[in-house]
mmCIF file of C-alpha atoms in Angstrom:
data_model
loop_
_atom_site.group_PDB
_atom_site.id
_atom_site.type_symbol
_atom_site.label_atom_id
_atom_site.label_comp_id
_atom_site.label_asym_id
_atom_site.label_seq_id
_atom_site.Cartn_x
_atom_site.Cartn_y
_atom_site.Cartn_z
ATOM 1 C CA ILE A 1 6.498 4.113 -12.037
ATOM 2 C CA VAL A 2 2.986 5.485 -12.547
ATOM 3 C CA ASN A 3 2.305 5.164 -8.812
ATOM 4 C CA VAL A 4 5.476 7.080 -8.004
ATOM 5 C CA ILE A 5 4.518 9.893 -10.396
ATOM 6 C CA VAL A 6 1.009 10.077 -8.922
ATOM 7 C CA GLY A 7 2.543 10.212 -5.461
ATOM 8 C CA LEU A 8 4.741 13.107 -6.496
ATOM 9 C CA VAL A 9 1.763 14.972 -7.942
ATOM 10 C CA ILE A 10 -0.133 14.560 -4.668
ATOM 11 C CA PHE A 11 2.705 16.194 -2.755
ATOM 12 C CA LEU A 12 3.598 18.968 -5.195
ATOM 13 C CA HIS A 13 1.118 21.303 -3.513
ATOM 14 C CA ASP A 14 2.692 20.646 -0.097
ATOM 15 C CA LYS A 15 6.206 22.109 -0.228
ATOM 16 C CA GLU A 16 7.061 21.002 3.315
ATOM 17 C CA ARG A 17 6.624 17.297 2.597
ATOM 18 C CA SER A 18 7.409 17.169 -1.113
ATOM 19 C CA TRP A 19 11.142 16.903 -0.400
ATOM 20 C CA ILE A 20 10.521 13.635 1.486
ATOM 21 C CA THR A 21 8.768 12.139 -1.519
ATOM 22 C CA VAL A 22 11.417 13.382 -3.931
ATOM 23 C CA GLY A 23 14.127 12.004 -1.639
ATOM 24 C CA LEU A 24 12.460 8.586 -1.567
ATOM 25 C CA LEU A 25 12.134 8.667 -5.348
ATOM 26 C CA ILE A 26 15.828 9.495 -5.746
ATOM 27 C CA LEU A 27 16.725 6.675 -3.351
ATOM 28 C CA VAL A 28 14.603 4.151 -5.262
ATOM 29 C CA VAL A 29 15.853 5.226 -8.694
ATOM 30 C CA GLY A 30 19.459 5.342 -7.467
ATOM 31 C CA ALA A 31 19.235 1.831 -6.009
ATOM 32 C CA TYR A 32 17.623 0.569 -9.213
ATOM 33 C CA VAL A 33 20.257 2.141 -11.487
ATOM 34 C CA PHE A 34 23.093 0.910 -9.267
ATOM 35 C CA ARG A 35 21.603 -2.588 -9.408
ATOM 36 C CA LEU A 36 21.538 -2.455 -13.216
ATOM 37 C CA ILE A 37 25.199 -1.476 -13.518
ATOM 38 C CA SER A 38 26.645 -3.647 -10.746
ATOM 39 C CA ALA A 39 26.371 -7.179 -9.416
ATOM 40 C CA HIS A 40 23.244 -8.161 -7.525
ATOM 41 C CA ASN A 41 23.261 -6.669 -4.041
ATOM 42 C CA ASN A 42 20.621 -7.670 -1.473
ATOM 43 C CA THR A 43 21.273 -4.539 0.565
ATOM 44 C CA LEU A 44 20.212 -2.334 -2.351
ATOM 45 C CA ASP A 45 17.087 -4.433 -2.800
ATOM 46 C CA TYR A 46 16.230 -3.920 0.875
ATOM 47 C CA ILE A 47 16.857 -0.178 0.596
ATOM 48 C CA ARG A 48 14.646 0.077 -2.486
ATOM 49 C CA PHE A 49 11.957 -2.066 -0.874
ATOM 50 C CA SER A 50 12.048 0.013 2.332
ATOM 51 C CA ALA A 51 11.847 3.271 0.378
ATOM 52 C CA PHE A 52 8.787 2.024 -1.507
ATOM 53 C CA PHE A 53 7.197 0.886 1.766
ATOM 54 C CA VAL A 54 7.707 4.312 3.374
ATOM 55 C CA PHE A 55 6.548 6.014 0.164
ATOM 56 C CA TYR A 56 3.266 4.085 0.187
ATOM 57 C CA ILE A 57 2.712 4.762 3.879
ATOM 58 C CA ILE A 58 3.032 8.488 3.202
ATOM 59 C CA ILE A 59 0.887 8.378 0.052
ATOM 60 C CA THR A 60 -1.840 6.303 1.708
ATOM 61 C CA LEU A 61 -2.066 8.646 4.674
ATOM 62 C CA GLU A 62 -2.180 11.681 2.386
ATOM 63 C CA VAL A 63 -4.885 10.205 0.135
ATOM 64 C CA VAL A 64 -7.054 9.247 3.120
ATOM 65 C CA LYS A 65 -6.520 12.702 4.647
ATOM 66 C CA GLN A 66 -7.548 14.453 1.430
ATOM 67 C CA VAL A 67 -10.660 12.285 1.069
ATOM 68 C CA TRP A 68 -11.557 12.861 4.718
ATOM 69 C CA LYS A 69 -11.111 16.656 4.496
ATOM 70 C CA ALA A 70 -12.942 17.128 1.185
ATOM 71 C CA LYS A 71 -15.843 19.543 1.559
ATOM 72 C CA THR A 72 -17.801 18.234 -1.404
ATOM 73 C CA VAL A 73 -17.792 14.933 -3.217
ATOM 74 C CA ASP A 74 -16.733 15.026 -6.859
ATOM 75 C CA LYS A 75 -14.873 12.695 -9.207
ATOM 76 C CA SER A 76 -11.531 13.381 -7.560
ATOM 77 C CA VAL A 77 -12.884 12.354 -4.145
ATOM 78 C CA ILE A 78 -14.335 9.138 -5.592
ATOM 79 C CA PHE A 79 -11.022 8.367 -7.303
ATOM 80 C CA GLY A 80 -9.235 9.247 -4.065
ATOM 81 C CA LEU A 81 -11.491 6.835 -2.182
ATOM 82 C CA MET A 82 -10.600 4.040 -4.599
ATOM 83 C CA SER A 83 -6.903 4.979 -4.625
ATOM 84 C CA GLY A 84 -6.801 4.892 -0.848
ATOM 85 C CA TYR A 85 -8.132 1.341 -0.818
ATOM 86 C CA ILE A 86 -5.642 0.251 -3.484
ATOM 87 C CA CYS A 87 -2.828 1.861 -1.473
ATOM 88 C CA LEU A 88 -3.953 -0.010 1.654
ATOM 89 C CA GLY A 89 -3.608 -3.245 -0.309
ATOM 90 C CA LEU A 90 -0.090 -2.234 -1.314
ATOM 91 C CA LEU A 91 0.769 -1.476 2.316
ATOM 92 C CA ALA A 92 -0.473 -4.932 3.267
ATOM 93 C CA PHE A 93 1.659 -6.360 0.464
ATOM 94 C CA PHE A 94 4.798 -4.616 1.732
ATOM 95 C CA ALA A 95 4.064 -5.734 5.289
ATOM 96 C CA PHE A 96 3.537 -9.358 4.239
ATOM 97 C CA VAL A 97 6.664 -9.365 2.076
ATOM 98 C CA SER A 98 8.633 -7.898 4.993
ATOM 99 C CA ILE A 99 7.377 -10.683 7.230
ATOM 100 C CA GLU A 100 8.257 -13.346 4.660
ATOM 101 C CA MET A 101 11.712 -11.830 4.102
ATOM 102 C CA THR A 102 12.569 -11.733 7.807
ATOM 103 C CA SER A 103 10.887 -15.008 8.709
ATOM 104 C CA PRO A 104 10.711 -17.362 5.702
ATOM 105 C CA ASN A 105 7.744 -19.738 5.450
ATOM 106 C CA SER A 106 5.477 -17.421 7.438
ATOM 107 C CA PHE A 107 2.760 -18.113 4.881
ATOM 108 C CA LYS A 108 1.592 -21.587 3.920
ATOM 109 C CA GLY A 109 0.585 -21.925 0.281
ATOM 110 C CA LEU A 110 3.448 -19.975 -1.270
ATOM 111 C CA PRO A 111 5.456 -22.035 -3.759
ATOM 112 C CA LEU A 112 8.441 -23.404 -1.825
ATOM 113 C CA ASP A 113 10.864 -23.397 -4.744
ATOM 114 C CA ALA A 114 9.660 -20.071 -6.136
ATOM 115 C CA THR A 115 11.855 -17.076 -6.803
ATOM 116 C CA PHE A 116 11.317 -13.918 -4.791
ATOM 117 C CA PRO A 117 9.243 -12.217 -7.545
ATOM 118 C CA GLN A 118 6.969 -15.278 -7.732
ATOM 119 C CA LYS A 119 6.453 -15.262 -3.962
ATOM 120 C CA ALA A 120 5.858 -11.512 -4.061
ATOM 121 C CA SER A 121 3.186 -12.011 -6.712
ATOM 122 C CA HIS A 122 1.383 -14.494 -4.470
ATOM 123 C CA LEU A 123 1.674 -12.139 -1.501
ATOM 124 C CA LEU A 124 0.207 -9.279 -3.545
ATOM 125 C CA TYR A 125 -2.784 -11.498 -4.253
ATOM 126 C CA TYR A 126 -2.963 -12.491 -0.566
ATOM 127 C CA SER A 127 -2.850 -8.859 0.571
ATOM 128 C CA TYR A 128 -5.989 -7.934 -1.373
ATOM 129 C CA VAL A 129 -7.808 -11.154 -0.461
ATOM 130 C CA THR A 130 -7.072 -10.326 3.181
ATOM 131 C CA LEU A 131 -7.972 -6.636 2.888
ATOM 132 C CA MET A 132 -11.331 -7.565 1.371
ATOM 133 C CA THR A 133 -11.775 -10.369 3.939
ATOM 134 C CA ILE A 134 -12.479 -12.916 1.209
ATOM 135 C CA GLY A 135 -10.247 -15.589 2.717
ATOM 136 C CA TYR A 136 -10.077 -18.323 0.093
ATOM 137 C CA GLY A 137 -7.673 -20.308 2.272
ATOM 138 C CA ASP A 138 -5.127 -21.059 -0.437
ATOM 139 C CA ILE A 139 -2.534 -18.944 1.392
ATOM 140 C CA THR A 140 -2.600 -18.857 5.187
ATOM 141 C CA PRO A 141 -0.389 -17.197 7.801
ATOM 142 C CA THR A 142 1.555 -19.703 9.900
ATOM 143 C CA THR A 143 3.560 -17.546 12.307
ATOM 144 C CA GLY A 144 2.216 -15.298 15.018
ATOM 145 C CA THR A 145 3.510 -12.180 13.293
ATOM 146 C CA ALA A 146 1.934 -13.139 9.971
ATOM 147 C CA GLN A 147 -1.360 -13.983 11.682
ATOM 148 C CA LYS A 148 -1.464 -10.685 13.555
ATOM 149 C CA ALA A 149 -0.586 -8.707 10.426
ATOM 150 C CA SER A 150 -3.346 -10.516 8.520
ATOM 151 C CA ILE A 151 -5.885 -9.692 11.225
ATOM 152 C CA LEU A 152 -4.716 -6.077 11.307
ATOM 153 C CA PHE A 153 -5.078 -5.574 7.555
ATOM 154 C CA ALA A 154 -8.438 -7.347 7.445
ATOM 155 C CA MET A 155 -9.686 -4.959 10.132
ATOM 156 C CA ILE A 156 -8.153 -1.922 8.432
ATOM 157 C CA GLY A 157 -9.841 -2.911 5.168
ATOM 158 C CA GLN A 158 -13.227 -3.177 6.851
ATOM 159 C CA PHE A 159 -12.772 0.051 8.816
ATOM 160 C CA TYR A 160 -11.815 1.844 5.607
ATOM 161 C CA LEU A 161 -14.880 0.578 3.783
ATOM 162 C CA VAL A 162 -17.230 1.366 6.642
ATOM 163 C CA ILE A 163 -15.852 4.623 8.025
ATOM 164 C CA ILE A 164 -14.188 6.433 5.121
ATOM 165 C CA THR A 165 -16.837 5.397 2.607
ATOM 166 C CA ALA A 166 -19.611 6.399 5.035
ATOM 167 C CA VAL A 167 -18.046 9.833 5.482
ATOM 168 C CA VAL A 168 -17.873 10.315 1.710
ATOM 169 C CA ILE A 169 -21.497 9.209 1.257
ATOM 170 C CA GLU A 170 -22.617 11.521 4.068
ATOM 171 C CA LYS A 171 -20.838 14.474 2.433
ATOM 172 C CA TYR A 172 -22.420 13.620 -0.914
ATOM 173 C CA ILE A 173 -25.930 13.420 0.579
ATOM 174 C CA ARG A 174 -25.441 16.671 2.514
ATOM 175 C CA HIS A 175 -24.200 18.411 -0.643
ATOM 176 C CA GLN A 176 -27.181 17.132 -2.676
ATOM 177 C CA LYS A 177 -29.653 18.364 -0.036
ATOM 178 C CA SER A 178 -28.084 21.825 0.010
ATOM 179 C CA LYS A 179 -28.589 22.264 -3.756
#
Protein backbone atom coordinates (compact mmCIF):
# COMPACT_ATOMS: atom_id res chain seq x y z
CA ILE A 1 0.00 0.00 0.00
CA VAL A 2 2.89 2.35 0.76
CA ASN A 3 4.29 1.79 -2.74
CA VAL A 4 0.92 2.64 -4.28
CA ILE A 5 0.69 5.87 -2.26
CA VAL A 6 4.23 6.85 -3.24
CA GLY A 7 3.36 6.14 -6.86
CA LEU A 8 0.34 8.41 -6.63
CA VAL A 9 2.43 11.19 -5.10
CA ILE A 10 4.92 10.94 -7.97
CA PHE A 11 2.15 11.48 -10.50
CA LEU A 12 0.15 14.16 -8.69
CA HIS A 13 2.20 16.88 -10.36
CA ASP A 14 1.48 15.41 -13.81
CA LYS A 15 -2.25 15.83 -14.41
CA GLU A 16 -2.15 14.12 -17.81
CA ARG A 17 -0.91 10.80 -16.45
CA SER A 18 -2.28 10.89 -12.91
CA TRP A 19 -5.63 9.51 -14.09
CA ILE A 20 -3.87 6.35 -15.31
CA THR A 21 -2.35 5.77 -11.89
CA VAL A 22 -5.62 6.50 -10.10
CA GLY A 23 -7.43 4.15 -12.49
CA LEU A 24 -4.95 1.35 -11.78
CA LEU A 25 -5.34 1.97 -8.05
CA ILE A 26 -9.13 1.77 -8.31
CA LEU A 27 -8.83 -1.45 -10.32
CA VAL A 28 -6.50 -3.03 -7.75
CA VAL A 29 -8.58 -1.95 -4.75
CA GLY A 30 -11.81 -3.00 -6.46
CA ALA A 31 -10.44 -6.45 -7.29
CA TYR A 32 -9.15 -6.82 -3.73
CA VAL A 33 -12.46 -5.80 -2.13
CA PHE A 34 -14.45 -8.03 -4.49
CA ARG A 35 -12.16 -10.92 -3.58
CA LEU A 36 -12.81 -10.33 0.13
CA ILE A 37 -16.59 -10.39 -0.25
CA SER A 38 -16.91 -13.19 -2.80
CA ALA A 39 -15.51 -16.63 -3.49
CA HIS A 40 -11.94 -16.92 -4.75
CA ASN A 41 -11.73 -15.91 -8.39
CA ASN A 42 -8.51 -16.43 -10.37
CA THR A 43 -9.57 -13.87 -12.96
CA LEU A 44 -9.65 -11.13 -10.32
CA ASP A 45 -6.22 -12.20 -9.11
CA TYR A 46 -4.88 -11.90 -12.67
CA ILE A 47 -6.49 -8.48 -13.09
CA ARG A 48 -5.00 -7.26 -9.81
CA PHE A 49 -1.61 -8.73 -10.66
CA SER A 50 -1.66 -7.16 -14.14
CA ALA A 51 -2.66 -3.77 -12.73
CA PHE A 52 0.24 -3.87 -10.27
CA PHE A 53 2.62 -4.90 -13.06
CA VAL A 54 1.54 -1.97 -15.26
CA PHE A 55 1.63 0.36 -12.23
CA TYR A 56 5.25 -0.56 -11.49
CA ILE A 57 6.26 -0.20 -15.13
CA ILE A 58 4.88 3.34 -15.11
CA ILE A 59 6.38 4.21 -11.72
CA THR A 60 9.80 2.80 -12.62
CA LEU A 61 9.94 4.75 -15.87
CA GLU A 62 8.86 7.94 -14.11
CA VAL A 63 11.41 7.56 -11.30
CA VAL A 64 14.25 6.90 -13.75
CA LYS A 65 13.12 9.86 -15.88
CA GLN A 66 13.08 12.20 -12.88
CA VAL A 67 16.53 11.05 -11.74
CA TRP A 68 17.88 11.41 -15.28
CA LYS A 69 16.44 14.93 -15.73
CA ALA A 70 17.47 16.28 -12.32
CA LYS A 71 19.67 19.35 -12.68
CA THR A 72 21.34 19.00 -9.30
CA VAL A 73 21.85 16.07 -6.99
CA ASP A 74 20.18 16.29 -3.60
CA LYS A 75 18.60 13.83 -1.18
CA SER A 76 15.54 13.35 -3.37
CA VAL A 77 17.69 12.35 -6.35
CA ILE A 78 19.64 9.86 -4.21
CA PHE A 79 16.39 8.40 -2.88
CA GLY A 80 15.04 8.36 -6.43
CA LEU A 81 18.14 6.47 -7.57
CA MET A 82 17.58 3.84 -4.88
CA SER A 83 13.82 3.71 -5.52
CA GLY A 84 14.42 3.15 -9.21
CA TYR A 85 16.60 0.13 -8.48
CA ILE A 86 14.05 -1.29 -6.04
CA CYS A 87 11.32 -0.78 -8.66
CA LEU A 88 13.42 -2.62 -11.25
CA GLY A 89 13.58 -5.56 -8.86
CA LEU A 90 9.80 -5.47 -8.53
CA LEU A 91 9.43 -5.41 -12.32
CA ALA A 92 11.67 -8.47 -12.52
CA PHE A 93 9.51 -10.10 -9.84
CA PHE A 94 6.31 -9.46 -11.80
CA ALA A 95 7.93 -10.74 -14.99
CA PHE A 96 9.17 -13.93 -13.31
CA VAL A 97 5.82 -14.55 -11.63
CA SER A 98 4.09 -14.05 -14.99
CA ILE A 99 6.40 -16.62 -16.55
CA GLU A 100 5.79 -19.10 -13.73
CA MET A 101 2.02 -18.55 -13.91
CA THR A 102 1.84 -19.14 -17.66
CA SER A 103 4.44 -21.90 -17.78
CA PRO A 104 4.68 -23.73 -14.44
CA ASN A 105 8.06 -25.13 -13.39
CA SER A 106 9.97 -22.53 -15.40
CA PHE A 107 12.28 -22.12 -12.41
CA LYS A 108 14.11 -24.99 -10.74
CA GLY A 109 14.51 -24.60 -7.00
CA LEU A 110 11.01 -23.37 -6.19
CA PRO A 111 9.19 -25.60 -3.71
CA LEU A 112 7.05 -27.97 -5.79
CA ASP A 113 4.23 -28.29 -3.28
CA ALA A 114 4.27 -24.62 -2.29
CA THR A 115 1.29 -22.30 -2.42
CA PHE A 116 1.35 -19.38 -4.83
CA PRO A 117 2.39 -16.86 -2.12
CA GLN A 118 5.31 -19.11 -1.13
CA LYS A 119 6.46 -19.40 -4.74
CA ALA A 120 6.05 -15.65 -5.17
CA SER A 121 8.24 -15.06 -2.13
CA HIS A 122 10.99 -17.19 -3.67
CA LEU A 123 10.64 -15.37 -6.99
CA LEU A 124 10.93 -12.00 -5.25
CA TYR A 125 14.22 -13.19 -3.78
CA TYR A 126 15.30 -14.52 -7.20
CA SER A 127 14.46 -11.23 -8.92
CA TYR A 128 16.86 -9.24 -6.73
CA VAL A 129 19.57 -11.90 -6.85
CA THR A 130 19.31 -11.75 -10.64
CA LEU A 131 19.16 -7.95 -10.83
CA MET A 132 22.32 -7.71 -8.73
CA THR A 133 23.92 -10.56 -10.72
CA ILE A 134 24.76 -12.47 -7.54
CA GLY A 135 23.60 -15.82 -8.89
CA TYR A 136 23.67 -18.16 -5.91
CA GLY A 137 22.29 -20.98 -8.05
CA ASP A 138 19.58 -22.09 -5.64
CA ILE A 139 16.90 -21.02 -8.13
CA THR A 140 17.61 -21.37 -11.84
CA PRO A 141 15.55 -20.71 -14.97
CA THR A 142 14.72 -23.89 -16.89
CA THR A 143 12.69 -22.68 -19.87
CA GLY A 144 13.87 -20.49 -22.69
CA THR A 145 11.53 -17.67 -21.69
CA ALA A 146 12.69 -17.75 -18.07
CA GLN A 147 16.34 -17.84 -19.15
CA LYS A 148 15.92 -14.89 -21.50
CA ALA A 149 14.02 -12.88 -18.88
CA SER A 150 16.77 -13.60 -16.35
CA ILE A 151 19.45 -12.43 -18.77
CA LEU A 152 17.42 -9.32 -19.60
CA PHE A 153 16.97 -8.30 -15.96
CA ALA A 154 20.60 -9.03 -15.10
CA MET A 155 21.65 -6.73 -17.94
CA ILE A 156 19.11 -4.06 -16.98
CA GLY A 157 20.39 -4.14 -13.40
CA GLN A 158 23.97 -3.65 -14.53
CA PHE A 159 23.06 -0.93 -17.04
CA TYR A 160 21.12 0.89 -14.32
CA LEU A 161 24.03 0.75 -11.91
CA VAL A 162 26.57 1.83 -14.51
CA ILE A 163 24.67 4.38 -16.57
CA ILE A 164 22.10 5.98 -14.26
CA THR A 165 24.44 6.03 -11.27
CA ALA A 166 27.25 7.48 -13.42
CA VAL A 167 24.96 10.26 -14.63
CA VAL A 168 24.00 11.11 -11.05
CA ILE A 169 27.64 11.13 -9.92
CA GLU A 170 28.61 13.31 -12.89
CA LYS A 171 25.87 15.82 -12.01
CA TYR A 172 27.00 15.85 -8.39
CA ILE A 173 30.65 16.46 -9.33
CA ARG A 174 29.69 19.19 -11.81
CA HIS A 175 27.51 20.88 -9.18
CA GLN A 176 30.31 20.73 -6.57
CA LYS A 177 32.81 22.29 -9.01
CA SER A 178 30.43 25.14 -9.83
CA LYS A 179 30.13 26.14 -6.15
